[in-house]
Short mmCIF file of C-alpha atoms in Angstrom, two decimals:
data_model
loop_
_atom_site.label_atom_id
_atom_site.label_comp_id
_atom_site.label_asym_id
_atom_site.label_seq_id
_atom_site.Cartn_x
_atom_site.Cartn_y
_atom_site.Cartn_z
CA ASP G 1 -3.21 13.92 4.83
CA VAL G 2 -3.31 12.83 1.21
CA LYS G 3 -6.26 10.67 0.41
CA VAL G 4 -6.38 8.32 -2.55
CA THR G 5 -9.79 6.72 -2.88
CA GLN G 6 -10.56 3.67 -4.97
CA SER G 7 -14.23 3.24 -5.79
CA SER G 8 -14.59 -0.43 -4.83
CA ARG G 9 -12.86 -2.67 -2.29
CA TYR G 10 -14.09 -5.89 -3.90
CA LEU G 11 -15.37 -6.47 -7.41
CA VAL G 12 -16.57 -9.66 -9.11
CA LYS G 13 -16.95 -9.67 -12.90
CA ARG G 14 -17.48 -12.21 -15.64
CA THR G 15 -15.08 -13.06 -18.44
CA GLY G 16 -15.53 -10.69 -21.38
CA GLU G 17 -17.09 -7.87 -19.37
CA LYS G 18 -15.78 -4.32 -19.64
CA VAL G 19 -14.55 -3.24 -16.22
CA PHE G 20 -13.89 0.25 -14.90
CA LEU G 21 -11.75 0.86 -11.82
CA GLU G 22 -11.91 4.41 -10.53
CA CYS G 23 -9.39 6.34 -8.48
CA VAL G 24 -9.65 9.84 -7.05
CA GLN G 25 -6.98 11.82 -5.16
CA ASP G 26 -7.60 15.00 -3.20
CA MET G 27 -4.13 16.60 -3.07
CA ASP G 28 -3.83 18.08 -6.54
CA HIS G 29 -1.08 15.64 -7.49
CA GLU G 30 0.20 15.74 -11.06
CA ASN G 31 1.19 12.07 -11.25
CA MET G 32 -1.10 9.06 -10.98
CA PHE G 33 -0.33 5.38 -11.34
CA TRP G 34 -2.06 2.01 -11.60
CA TYR G 35 -0.31 -1.08 -10.25
CA ARG G 36 -1.43 -4.67 -9.90
CA GLN G 37 -0.28 -6.73 -6.93
CA ASP G 38 0.14 -10.49 -7.16
CA PRO G 39 1.72 -12.78 -4.53
CA GLY G 40 5.45 -13.19 -5.10
CA LEU G 41 5.47 -10.70 -7.99
CA GLY G 42 5.23 -7.52 -5.96
CA LEU G 43 3.68 -4.46 -7.54
CA ARG G 44 3.82 -4.17 -11.32
CA LEU G 45 3.13 -0.91 -13.11
CA ILE G 46 0.29 -1.01 -15.65
CA TYR G 47 -0.07 2.63 -16.72
CA PHE G 48 0.80 6.05 -15.40
CA SER G 49 -0.05 9.65 -16.14
CA TYR G 50 1.93 12.85 -15.59
CA ASP G 51 -0.85 15.22 -16.56
CA VAL G 52 -4.47 15.47 -17.62
CA LYS G 53 -5.16 13.60 -20.86
CA MET G 54 -1.64 12.24 -20.81
CA LYS G 55 -0.80 8.54 -20.33
CA GLU G 56 2.19 6.27 -20.63
CA LYS G 57 2.46 2.51 -20.67
CA GLY G 58 4.06 0.80 -17.73
CA ASP G 59 5.56 -2.68 -17.66
CA ILE G 60 2.36 -4.71 -18.20
CA PRO G 61 -0.16 -2.61 -20.20
CA GLU G 62 -1.58 -5.43 -22.34
CA GLY G 63 -5.32 -5.84 -21.88
CA TYR G 64 -5.70 -2.49 -20.09
CA SER G 65 -6.34 1.13 -21.00
CA VAL G 66 -6.65 4.28 -18.90
CA SER G 67 -8.40 7.61 -18.91
CA ARG G 68 -7.47 10.87 -17.21
CA GLU G 69 -9.99 13.58 -18.09
CA LYS G 70 -9.56 15.48 -14.82
CA LYS G 71 -6.45 15.98 -12.69
CA GLU G 72 -7.91 14.26 -9.64
CA ARG G 73 -9.32 11.18 -11.36
CA PHE G 74 -7.54 8.28 -13.06
CA SER G 75 -9.52 5.34 -14.40
CA LEU G 76 -8.28 1.89 -15.32
CA ILE G 77 -10.29 0.05 -17.98
CA LEU G 78 -10.28 -3.65 -18.72
CA GLU G 79 -11.76 -3.78 -22.22
CA SER G 80 -12.63 -7.49 -22.03
CA ALA G 81 -11.89 -9.00 -18.64
CA SER G 82 -10.09 -12.33 -18.51
CA THR G 83 -9.41 -14.69 -15.62
CA ASN G 84 -5.70 -13.84 -15.64
CA GLN G 85 -6.65 -10.29 -14.69
CA THR G 86 -7.90 -11.48 -11.31
CA SER G 87 -5.69 -9.47 -8.97
CA MET G 88 -5.41 -6.66 -6.43
CA TYR G 89 -5.29 -3.30 -8.20
CA LEU G 90 -3.63 -0.36 -6.49
CA CYS G 91 -3.87 3.26 -7.50
CA ALA G 92 -1.22 5.77 -6.41
CA SER G 93 -0.51 9.46 -6.80
CA SER G 94 2.51 11.70 -6.30
CA SER G 95 3.72 15.21 -6.84
CA PRO G 96 7.13 16.02 -8.29
CA GLY G 97 9.38 16.80 -5.38
CA GLN G 98 12.96 17.90 -5.10
CA GLY G 99 14.90 16.19 -7.86
CA ALA G 100 11.70 14.46 -8.98
CA LEU G 101 12.17 11.71 -6.37
CA GLU G 102 8.68 11.81 -4.96
CA LYS G 103 6.74 9.72 -2.50
CA LEU G 104 3.87 7.58 -3.75
CA PHE G 105 0.55 7.69 -1.91
CA PHE G 106 -1.50 4.54 -2.43
CA GLY G 107 -5.19 3.79 -2.19
CA SER G 108 -6.41 0.74 -0.26
CA GLY G 109 -6.79 -1.34 -3.40
CA THR G 110 -9.55 -3.09 -5.34
CA GLN G 111 -9.58 -6.90 -5.26
CA LEU G 112 -10.94 -7.89 -8.66
CA SER G 113 -12.11 -11.43 -9.32
CA VAL G 114 -12.91 -12.41 -12.92
CA LEU G 115 -14.97 -15.59 -13.16
CA GLY N 1 14.56 -2.55 -17.85
CA GLU N 2 15.17 -2.63 -14.12
CA ASN N 3 14.74 -5.89 -12.19
CA VAL N 4 14.51 -5.99 -8.40
CA GLU N 5 14.81 -9.23 -6.45
CA GLN N 6 13.79 -9.38 -2.79
CA HIS N 7 14.59 -12.01 -0.13
CA PRO N 8 13.27 -13.67 1.90
CA SER N 9 9.64 -13.92 0.82
CA THR N 10 8.55 -14.64 4.41
CA LEU N 11 10.28 -13.86 7.69
CA SER N 12 9.20 -14.87 11.16
CA VAL N 13 10.95 -13.26 14.14
CA GLN N 14 10.47 -13.20 17.88
CA GLU N 15 9.38 -9.88 19.35
CA GLY N 16 12.45 -7.87 20.28
CA ASP N 17 14.71 -9.54 17.72
CA SER N 18 16.00 -7.88 14.55
CA ALA N 19 14.69 -8.43 11.01
CA VAL N 20 16.68 -7.97 7.82
CA ILE N 21 15.30 -7.90 4.27
CA LYS N 22 17.64 -7.81 1.27
CA CYS N 23 17.13 -6.57 -2.28
CA THR N 24 19.27 -6.60 -5.38
CA TYR N 25 18.75 -4.49 -8.50
CA SER N 26 20.02 -4.83 -12.04
CA ASP N 27 20.26 -1.30 -13.48
CA SER N 28 23.42 0.48 -12.31
CA ALA N 29 21.79 3.82 -13.26
CA SER N 30 19.15 3.44 -10.53
CA ASN N 31 19.68 6.03 -7.83
CA TYR N 32 16.63 6.02 -5.57
CA PHE N 33 15.64 3.13 -3.28
CA PRO N 34 12.49 3.42 -1.17
CA TRP N 35 10.90 0.87 1.16
CA TYR N 36 7.14 0.54 1.53
CA LYS N 37 5.16 -1.19 4.28
CA GLN N 38 1.73 -2.67 3.59
CA GLU N 39 -0.50 -3.50 6.53
CA LEU N 40 -3.47 -5.81 6.14
CA GLY N 41 -6.26 -4.23 4.11
CA LYS N 42 -4.30 -1.09 3.33
CA GLY N 43 -2.19 0.27 0.51
CA PRO N 44 1.62 0.42 0.84
CA GLN N 45 3.11 3.36 2.73
CA LEU N 46 6.61 4.76 2.41
CA ILE N 47 8.64 4.11 5.56
CA ILE N 48 12.17 5.06 4.54
CA ASP N 49 14.17 5.77 1.41
CA ILE N 50 17.79 6.23 0.41
CA ARG N 51 19.51 7.95 -2.48
CA SER N 52 22.60 6.67 -4.25
CA ASN N 53 24.92 9.27 -2.74
CA VAL N 54 24.31 7.89 0.77
CA GLY N 55 25.43 4.54 2.18
CA GLU N 56 23.14 4.31 5.21
CA LYS N 57 20.09 6.03 6.63
CA LYS N 58 18.35 5.55 9.98
CA ASP N 59 14.95 6.48 11.34
CA GLN N 60 14.37 5.28 14.90
CA ARG N 61 14.19 1.46 14.74
CA ILE N 62 14.55 1.15 10.99
CA ALA N 63 17.63 1.60 8.84
CA VAL N 64 18.52 1.08 5.21
CA THR N 65 21.97 0.35 3.80
CA LEU N 66 23.05 0.62 0.18
CA ASN N 67 25.99 -1.01 -1.59
CA LYS N 68 26.15 0.50 -5.08
CA THR N 69 29.10 -1.59 -6.17
CA ALA N 70 27.28 -4.82 -5.42
CA LYS N 71 23.90 -3.36 -6.43
CA HIS N 72 22.11 -4.38 -3.28
CA PHE N 73 20.32 -2.64 -0.44
CA SER N 74 18.82 -3.86 2.81
CA LEU N 75 16.19 -2.92 5.38
CA HIS N 76 17.00 -3.49 9.05
CA ILE N 77 14.34 -3.40 11.76
CA THR N 78 15.62 -3.55 15.33
CA GLU N 79 13.69 -4.41 18.49
CA THR N 80 10.76 -5.70 16.46
CA GLN N 81 7.24 -5.19 17.77
CA PRO N 82 3.91 -6.82 16.81
CA GLU N 83 2.95 -3.71 14.83
CA ASP N 84 5.93 -4.37 12.54
CA SER N 85 4.03 -7.39 11.16
CA ALA N 86 3.25 -6.47 7.55
CA VAL N 87 4.39 -6.97 3.97
CA TYR N 88 7.47 -4.95 3.03
CA PHE N 89 8.42 -3.96 -0.51
CA CYS N 90 11.71 -2.59 -1.75
CA ALA N 91 11.86 -0.58 -4.97
CA ALA N 92 14.33 1.12 -7.27
CA SER N 93 14.15 3.92 -9.82
CA LYS N 94 16.21 6.35 -11.86
CA ARG N 95 16.07 10.10 -11.45
CA LYS N 96 13.82 11.55 -14.13
CA ALA N 97 12.67 14.97 -15.17
CA ALA N 98 9.03 14.08 -14.72
CA GLY N 99 7.59 11.38 -12.55
CA ASN N 100 9.22 8.54 -10.74
CA LYS N 101 8.66 5.09 -12.20
CA LEU N 102 9.40 2.60 -9.46
CA THR N 103 10.22 -1.08 -9.99
CA PHE N 104 9.21 -3.11 -6.94
CA GLY N 105 10.56 -6.31 -5.48
CA GLY N 106 8.31 -9.30 -4.82
CA GLY N 107 7.64 -8.41 -1.18
CA THR N 108 8.50 -9.92 2.22
CA ARG N 109 5.81 -10.97 4.66
CA VAL N 110 7.13 -10.28 8.16
CA LEU N 111 5.49 -11.89 11.18
CA VAL N 112 6.55 -10.78 14.63
CA LYS N 113 5.66 -13.39 17.24
CA PRO N 114 4.91 -12.11 20.73
#
């Protein structure tokens, strides 16, 4: 089974801190994604990556950056955390399938609270 | 960009009854419509999906229907069981050469009462 591991289940940070959220997948997937989940808003895409050292902005990239130095690892960085970034963060990976309509495999999420 | 609306936001059903969740999408070019189930403390998992060239798809107790003209699709769960209690998300995307950027609906919290 594919495993997507997020480094922390719960994280509490202070406003202005630099925050790193780490995600590792063990199935050699090319694609990796970061979503944030907020009640009533569903999952919104922050950034995604189709290859090592490659990144593309999603729908809500403001205030975030990402790093993908190795194929299995995709990091989300909050340069200066703010209270409106308090949320559940979900990492996902996928591999291009037939017709590039591939299944996403999600991690269990990191609940980030910014005080 | 694509916009996906999902209704209802919460749904309470008696065990054994059916549950229906509806989604509408805005981009007529979207051609892939998956449904994800998120259990408490876990990440979402794909439970069923449908492509635009198909009107209906079934997998045991779950089925998805798609109406491309009206731009809406629905998830049907029959004979609901307590383990069906979860949050369900619909999503839509367009076929791309690389990667699959999904736009998700707001989610439906389903509670199956024993």
